[in-house]
Amino acid sequence: MRSNAAWRLDPFVWAKRQAATKMLDQQTECIAEALLRAGVNVTLDGDLTMIGAVTGVVEHQRVYRAVRFLPTVAGRDRRPIVNGLKLFISGHPNSRYFRYAVMTCAEPVPVGGDLRSVIRALSRRISKWAYEARKKYHVEALYRGIEFTRATAAERDAEAHARGQASDLSERCVFR
């Protein structure tokens, strides 16, 4: 495996990664501000400043508590698991047969909603699926994790309007 130093990075790949990172940071900030308005402070005192040793680029980042439904925190905490899975898959003799399966909740859970019961029901569905896949097709579920995904505010508004419901989320949560 290559180290993360002294190797050339394609500028288009870098730009795409930077744009994705910026989007996650904006989503995290929006969620953190909404939580703060609800009385929950997920931001730690003090900021983190990173200075590129080669480029000299200075970046300031807010520091968040380990609230894993914040997109940047989830990505940070998930990275070692994903990297470990990639390493496991790349070195396994049967890796060509490995597949990812993604299961989602049918409806988003609103802030203050009963997330615990939704997670419990989803975990139960996954367990039943894994049992049936093993029994009928000899497929083993090697890893399972739960993520909290988030549509953009505009997408949520459009979905609500399509159902005949009012939504002004995109007006209340504007990404800069």
PDB file of C-alpha atoms in Angstrom, residues 47-107:
ATOM      1  CA  ASP A  47     -11.026  25.575  16.575  1.00  0.00           C
ATOM      2  CA  LEU A  48      -8.545  23.415  14.745  1.00  0.00           C
ATOM      3  CA  THR A  49      -6.134  25.101  12.337  1.00  0.00           C
ATOM      4  CA  MET A  50      -4.303  23.008   9.759  1.00  0.00           C
ATOM      5  CA  ILE A  51      -1.338  24.353   7.815  1.00  0.00           C
ATOM      6  CA  GLY A  52      -0.080  22.479   4.761  1.00  0.00           C
ATOM      7  CA  ALA A  53       3.643  21.802   5.128  1.00  0.00           C
ATOM      8  CA  VAL A  54       4.215  21.940   1.366  1.00  0.00           C
ATOM      9  CA  THR A  55       1.470  24.255   0.125  1.00  0.00           C
ATOM     10  CA  GLY A  56       1.257  26.585   3.105  1.00  0.00           C
ATOM     11  CA  VAL A  57      -2.537  26.517   2.805  1.00  0.00           C
ATOM     12  CA  VAL A  58      -4.217  27.409   6.104  1.00  0.00           C
ATOM     13  CA  GLU A  59      -7.561  25.780   6.908  1.00  0.00           C
ATOM     14  CA  HIS A  60      -9.705  26.440   9.966  1.00  0.00           C
ATOM     15  CA  GLN A  61     -12.087  23.727  11.121  1.00  0.00           C
ATOM     16  CA  ARG A  62     -14.664  23.642  13.861  1.00  0.00           C
ATOM     17  CA  VAL A  63     -14.310  20.798  16.325  1.00  0.00           C
ATOM     18  CA  TYR A  64     -17.422  18.748  17.049  1.00  0.00           C
ATOM     19  CA  ARG A  65     -18.366  16.328  19.802  1.00  0.00           C
ATOM     20  CA  ALA A  66     -18.588  12.671  18.778  1.00  0.00           C
ATOM     21  CA  VAL A  67     -22.167  13.004  17.517  1.00  0.00           C
ATOM     22  CA  ARG A  68     -22.109  10.462  14.729  1.00  0.00           C
ATOM     23  CA  PHE A  69     -25.025  11.752  12.707  1.00  0.00           C
ATOM     24  CA  LEU A  70     -23.005  14.874  11.936  1.00  0.00           C
ATOM     25  CA  PRO A  71     -21.662  14.094   8.444  1.00  0.00           C
ATOM     26  CA  THR A  72     -18.013  15.002   9.077  1.00  0.00           C
ATOM     27  CA  VAL A  73     -17.937  13.114  12.379  1.00  0.00           C
ATOM     28  CA  ALA A  74     -19.556  10.053  10.778  1.00  0.00           C
ATOM     29  CA  GLY A  75     -17.011  10.117   7.952  1.00  0.00           C
ATOM     30  CA  ARG A  76     -14.107  10.481  10.350  1.00  0.00           C
ATOM     31  CA  ASP A  77     -15.300   7.648  12.574  1.00  0.00           C
ATOM     32  CA  ARG A  78     -16.224   5.382   9.656  1.00  0.00           C
ATOM     33  CA  ARG A  79     -12.914   5.828   7.781  1.00  0.00           C
ATOM     34  CA  PRO A  80     -10.876   3.218   9.737  1.00  0.00           C
ATOM     35  CA  ILE A  81     -13.645   0.637   9.280  1.00  0.00           C
ATOM     36  CA  VAL A  82     -13.974   1.314   5.553  1.00  0.00           C
ATOM     37  CA  ASN A  83     -10.201   1.235   5.072  1.00  0.00           C
ATOM     38  CA  GLY A  84     -10.005  -2.050   6.986  1.00  0.00           C
ATOM     39  CA  LEU A  85     -12.792  -3.551   4.869  1.00  0.00           C
ATOM     40  CA  LYS A  86     -11.058  -2.447   1.667  1.00  0.00           C
ATOM     41  CA  LEU A  87      -7.814  -4.043   2.839  1.00  0.00           C
ATOM     42  CA  PHE A  88      -9.608  -7.254   3.836  1.00  0.00           C
ATOM     43  CA  ILE A  89     -11.428  -7.440   0.504  1.00  0.00           C
ATOM     44  CA  SER A  90      -8.334  -6.664  -1.578  1.00  0.00           C
ATOM     45  CA  GLY A  91      -6.377  -9.509   0.026  1.00  0.00           C
ATOM     46  CA  HIS A  92      -9.106 -12.146   0.155  1.00  0.00           C
ATOM     47  CA  PRO A  93      -8.978 -14.979  -2.418  1.00  0.00           C
ATOM     48  CA  ASN A  94     -12.769 -14.866  -2.924  1.00  0.00           C
ATOM     49  CA  SER A  95     -13.024 -11.084  -3.152  1.00  0.00           C
ATOM     50  CA  ARG A  96     -14.475 -11.216  -6.666  1.00  0.00           C
ATOM     51  CA  TYR A  97     -17.655 -12.624  -5.092  1.00  0.00           C
ATOM     52  CA  PHE A  98     -17.983  -9.929  -2.413  1.00  0.00           C
ATOM     53  CA  ARG A  99     -20.861  -7.457  -2.732  1.00  0.00           C
ATOM     54  CA  TYR A 100     -22.203  -4.503  -0.817  1.00  0.00           C
ATOM     55  CA  ALA A 101     -25.857  -4.412   0.201  1.00  0.00           C
ATOM     56  CA  VAL A 102     -27.491  -1.200   1.395  1.00  0.00           C
ATOM     57  CA  MET A 103     -30.769  -1.112   3.293  1.00  0.00           C
ATOM     58  CA  THR A 104     -32.454   2.112   4.279  1.00  0.00           C
ATOM     59  CA  CYS A 105     -35.389   3.281   6.359  1.00  0.00           C
ATOM     60  CA  ALA A 106     -38.482   4.070   4.344  1.00  0.00           C
ATOM     61  CA  GLU A 107     -39.062   7.444   6.010  1.00  0.00           C
TER      62      GLU A 107
END
